[in-house]
Amino acid sequence: MAVVVPARDEEQLLPACLDAVARAQQALRSAHPAVLTRTFVVLDACQDDTAGVVAARPEVAALPSRAGNVGAARALGVEAAARWAGGHAGRLWVAGTDADSVVPEHWLVAQVDMAALGREVVIGTVVPDPADLPADLMEAWHAAHDPGDGHPHVHGANLGFSLDAYVRVGGYAPLPVHEDVELVTAMQEAGLDWVATGAIPVTTSGRRSARAPLGFATYLDGLGA
């Protein structure tokens, strides 16, 4: 089980992300002691001290990148995870989130359990941090989003898949935005066994300063318009 986190100038929010991932990994070790887990943070053209945040956590692998591209960053993380898995890469599951997001404690356990049922792709939901948005914008968010099982949404901050499924469709494209949607669409069109679940919601930043052009912050601006 590998956790891949792209990060660009996230020294403020990354600690909470990694704390949450660590709690999820501890829950995974308790439920499935035989499953090895490792976190990979891709330092994507960072100009702040995001690297220092990762360096303070020896259990987390840092992957420098100058791409300045979230699709390329996620791909780099998956490639590193495959190398880490080595001869066990055929059994590798990759869980992806974002550096400004906080996963629930059962996030990894639930994905392992769904994989054991034959799922090849797990598509989760996100919700903005209520502390970051005014009440009317949170209301607009909830009105526009189905939080339950079978939802139609795709978020790179809450996405899991087997390495085999990822390789089968060619992996993440080096896109500056919507790389997650492109990957999931390819997986669905390839006939892979996927599930859209509301059982593992991830809380993500509701900030309005974008890290990716036309990304989540831009979407929130559109809701508020």
XYZ file of C-alpha atoms in Angstrom:
225
model
C 0.000 0.000 0.000
C 1.541 3.256 -1.150
C 0.188 6.721 -0.412
C 1.108 9.340 -3.035
C 0.841 13.046 -2.212
C 1.804 15.808 -4.684
C 2.760 19.039 -2.925
C 3.569 22.509 -4.213
C 4.380 25.131 -1.581
C 2.403 23.343 1.126
C 4.530 23.857 4.245
C 1.491 25.167 6.137
C -1.028 22.438 5.335
C 1.152 19.384 4.660
C 1.771 18.536 8.358
C -1.937 17.932 8.993
C -2.144 15.844 5.816
C 0.776 13.641 6.849
C -0.510 13.315 10.417
C -3.824 12.035 9.061
C -2.114 9.641 6.663
C 0.003 8.315 9.540
C -3.144 7.628 11.576
C -4.673 5.809 8.606
C -1.497 3.751 8.211
C -1.541 2.810 11.884
C -5.154 1.681 11.543
C -4.139 -0.356 8.502
C -1.301 -2.027 10.424
C -3.718 -2.911 13.213
C -6.319 -4.381 10.848
C -3.940 -5.961 8.317
C -0.485 -6.455 9.902
C 0.910 -8.148 6.785
C 0.283 -5.127 4.540
C 3.370 -2.911 4.181
C 2.759 0.808 3.677
C 4.839 3.800 2.634
C 4.107 7.464 1.911
C 5.621 9.324 -1.060
C 5.460 13.129 -1.210
C 6.314 14.705 -4.549
C 7.883 18.138 -4.027
C 6.531 19.771 -7.164
C 8.499 22.939 -7.966
C 8.328 24.054 -4.335
C 9.708 27.442 -3.335
C 8.884 27.280 0.369
C 9.965 24.808 3.084
C 7.703 21.918 2.090
C 10.875 19.828 1.736
C 11.749 20.582 5.352
C 8.359 19.299 6.507
C 9.005 15.986 4.774
C 12.639 15.793 5.895
C 11.447 15.886 9.512
C 9.538 12.648 8.917
C 11.960 9.821 8.092
C 9.079 7.447 7.416
C 8.010 9.604 4.441
C 9.863 9.530 1.109
C 10.518 12.870 -0.637
C 10.585 13.024 -4.441
C 11.832 16.346 -5.888
C 10.299 17.450 -9.177
C 10.705 20.583 -11.282
C 7.743 19.803 -13.517
C 5.289 22.223 -11.927
C 2.557 19.929 -13.194
C 0.209 17.926 -10.982
C -0.278 15.099 -13.481
C 3.465 14.623 -13.832
C 3.862 14.852 -10.043
C 1.301 12.135 -9.367
C 2.900 9.927 -12.042
C 6.326 10.380 -10.454
C 4.903 9.301 -7.103
C 3.332 6.159 -8.552
C 6.562 5.259 -10.340
C 8.511 5.570 -7.071
C 5.919 3.442 -5.299
C 6.265 0.725 -7.935
C 10.041 0.687 -7.464
C 9.572 0.451 -3.698
C 7.230 -2.512 -4.112
C 9.793 -4.279 -6.283
C 8.861 -7.904 -6.874
C 5.527 -7.316 -5.147
C 4.460 -4.544 -7.540
C 1.773 -6.798 -8.976
C 0.057 -6.647 -5.586
C 0.553 -2.914 -5.019
C -2.370 -0.648 -4.218
C -1.888 3.118 -4.597
C -3.929 5.578 -2.541
C -3.728 9.201 -3.649
C -4.578 12.373 -1.783
C -3.511 16.028 -1.808
C -1.209 17.950 0.494
C -4.015 20.276 1.606
C -6.316 17.415 2.571
C -7.020 15.314 5.665
C -8.023 11.679 5.197
C -10.196 9.759 7.685
C -8.603 7.152 9.930
C -10.298 4.230 8.144
C -9.276 5.502 4.684
C -6.696 2.820 3.903
C -8.456 -0.041 5.693
C -11.576 0.571 3.634
C -9.605 0.581 0.382
C -7.842 -2.676 1.258
C -11.194 -4.250 2.096
C -12.702 -3.082 -1.202
C -9.671 -4.354 -3.108
C -10.130 -7.733 -1.420
C -13.631 -7.817 -2.926
C -12.123 -7.430 -6.394
C -12.340 -3.687 -6.876
C -9.564 -2.248 -9.027
C -10.454 1.428 -8.596
C -11.930 3.218 -5.560
C -13.308 6.723 -6.152
C -13.950 8.665 -2.956
C -15.542 11.986 -2.103
C -14.207 15.231 -0.662
C -15.746 18.030 1.343
C -14.232 21.499 1.838
C -13.142 22.419 5.340
C -16.104 24.401 6.732
C -13.673 26.725 8.493
C -12.460 27.960 5.095
C -15.789 28.878 3.512
C -18.749 31.133 4.344
C -22.000 29.348 5.132
C -23.654 30.210 1.804
C -20.785 28.722 -0.179
C -20.815 25.543 1.926
C -24.535 25.314 1.246
C -23.889 25.694 -2.488
C -21.250 22.956 -2.301
C -23.587 20.478 -0.612
C -26.368 21.298 -3.064
C -24.089 20.493 -6.011
C -22.493 17.319 -4.640
C -23.772 13.827 -3.964
C -21.822 12.501 -0.958
C -23.166 8.942 -1.115
C -22.279 5.662 -2.758
C -22.533 5.756 -6.539
C -21.652 9.460 -6.672
C -20.463 10.916 -10.021
C -17.482 12.902 -8.711
C -13.737 12.355 -9.196
C -11.130 13.912 -6.912
C -7.401 13.252 -6.938
C -7.511 13.954 -3.190
C -9.444 10.708 -2.674
C -8.593 8.074 -5.223
C -7.211 4.537 -5.002
C -6.306 1.903 -7.570
C -4.214 -1.173 -8.151
C -0.922 -0.642 -9.925
C -2.033 -3.157 -12.559
C -5.119 -1.062 -13.331
C -3.002 2.089 -13.521
C -0.470 0.557 -15.909
C -3.208 -0.930 -18.073
C -4.501 2.533 -19.053
C -1.142 4.262 -19.334
C -1.107 6.086 -16.010
C -1.488 9.775 -15.235
C -1.124 12.135 -18.184
C 1.088 15.212 -17.578
C -1.901 17.526 -17.368
C -1.958 20.716 -15.270
C -5.547 19.991 -14.180
C -8.162 17.208 -14.412
C -5.486 14.526 -14.605
C -7.573 12.574 -12.083
C -10.721 12.728 -14.230
C -8.777 11.659 -17.322
C -7.302 8.658 -15.496
C -10.594 7.487 -14.003
C -12.408 7.907 -17.320
C -9.783 5.724 -19.013
C -10.126 3.097 -16.279
C -13.903 3.023 -16.589
C -13.768 2.818 -20.371
C -11.286 -0.065 -20.072
C -13.907 -2.052 -18.179
C -12.048 -2.142 -14.861
C -13.954 -3.002 -11.694
C -14.547 0.351 -9.993
C -16.640 1.685 -7.151
C -17.660 5.233 -6.245
C -18.004 5.316 -2.473
C -19.164 7.858 0.049
C -17.757 5.853 2.956
C -14.312 7.501 3.098
C -14.813 11.273 2.735
C -11.665 13.406 2.739
C -11.668 16.947 4.100
C -9.836 19.329 1.797
C -8.849 22.975 1.971
C -11.428 25.493 0.877
C -8.801 28.146 0.135
C -9.341 30.348 -2.885
C -5.675 30.715 -3.902
C -5.125 28.117 -6.612
C -2.161 25.734 -6.783
C -3.342 24.369 -10.149
C -4.912 26.521 -12.898
C -8.656 25.896 -13.212
C -8.439 23.503 -10.266
C -10.406 23.158 -7.038
C -9.993 26.763 -5.897
C -11.275 27.995 -9.251
C -14.227 25.644 -8.956
C -15.085 27.062 -5.520
C -14.926 30.559 -6.987
C -17.429 29.456 -9.593
C -19.802 28.161 -6.927
C -19.615 31.506 -5.175
C -20.166 33.560 -8.300
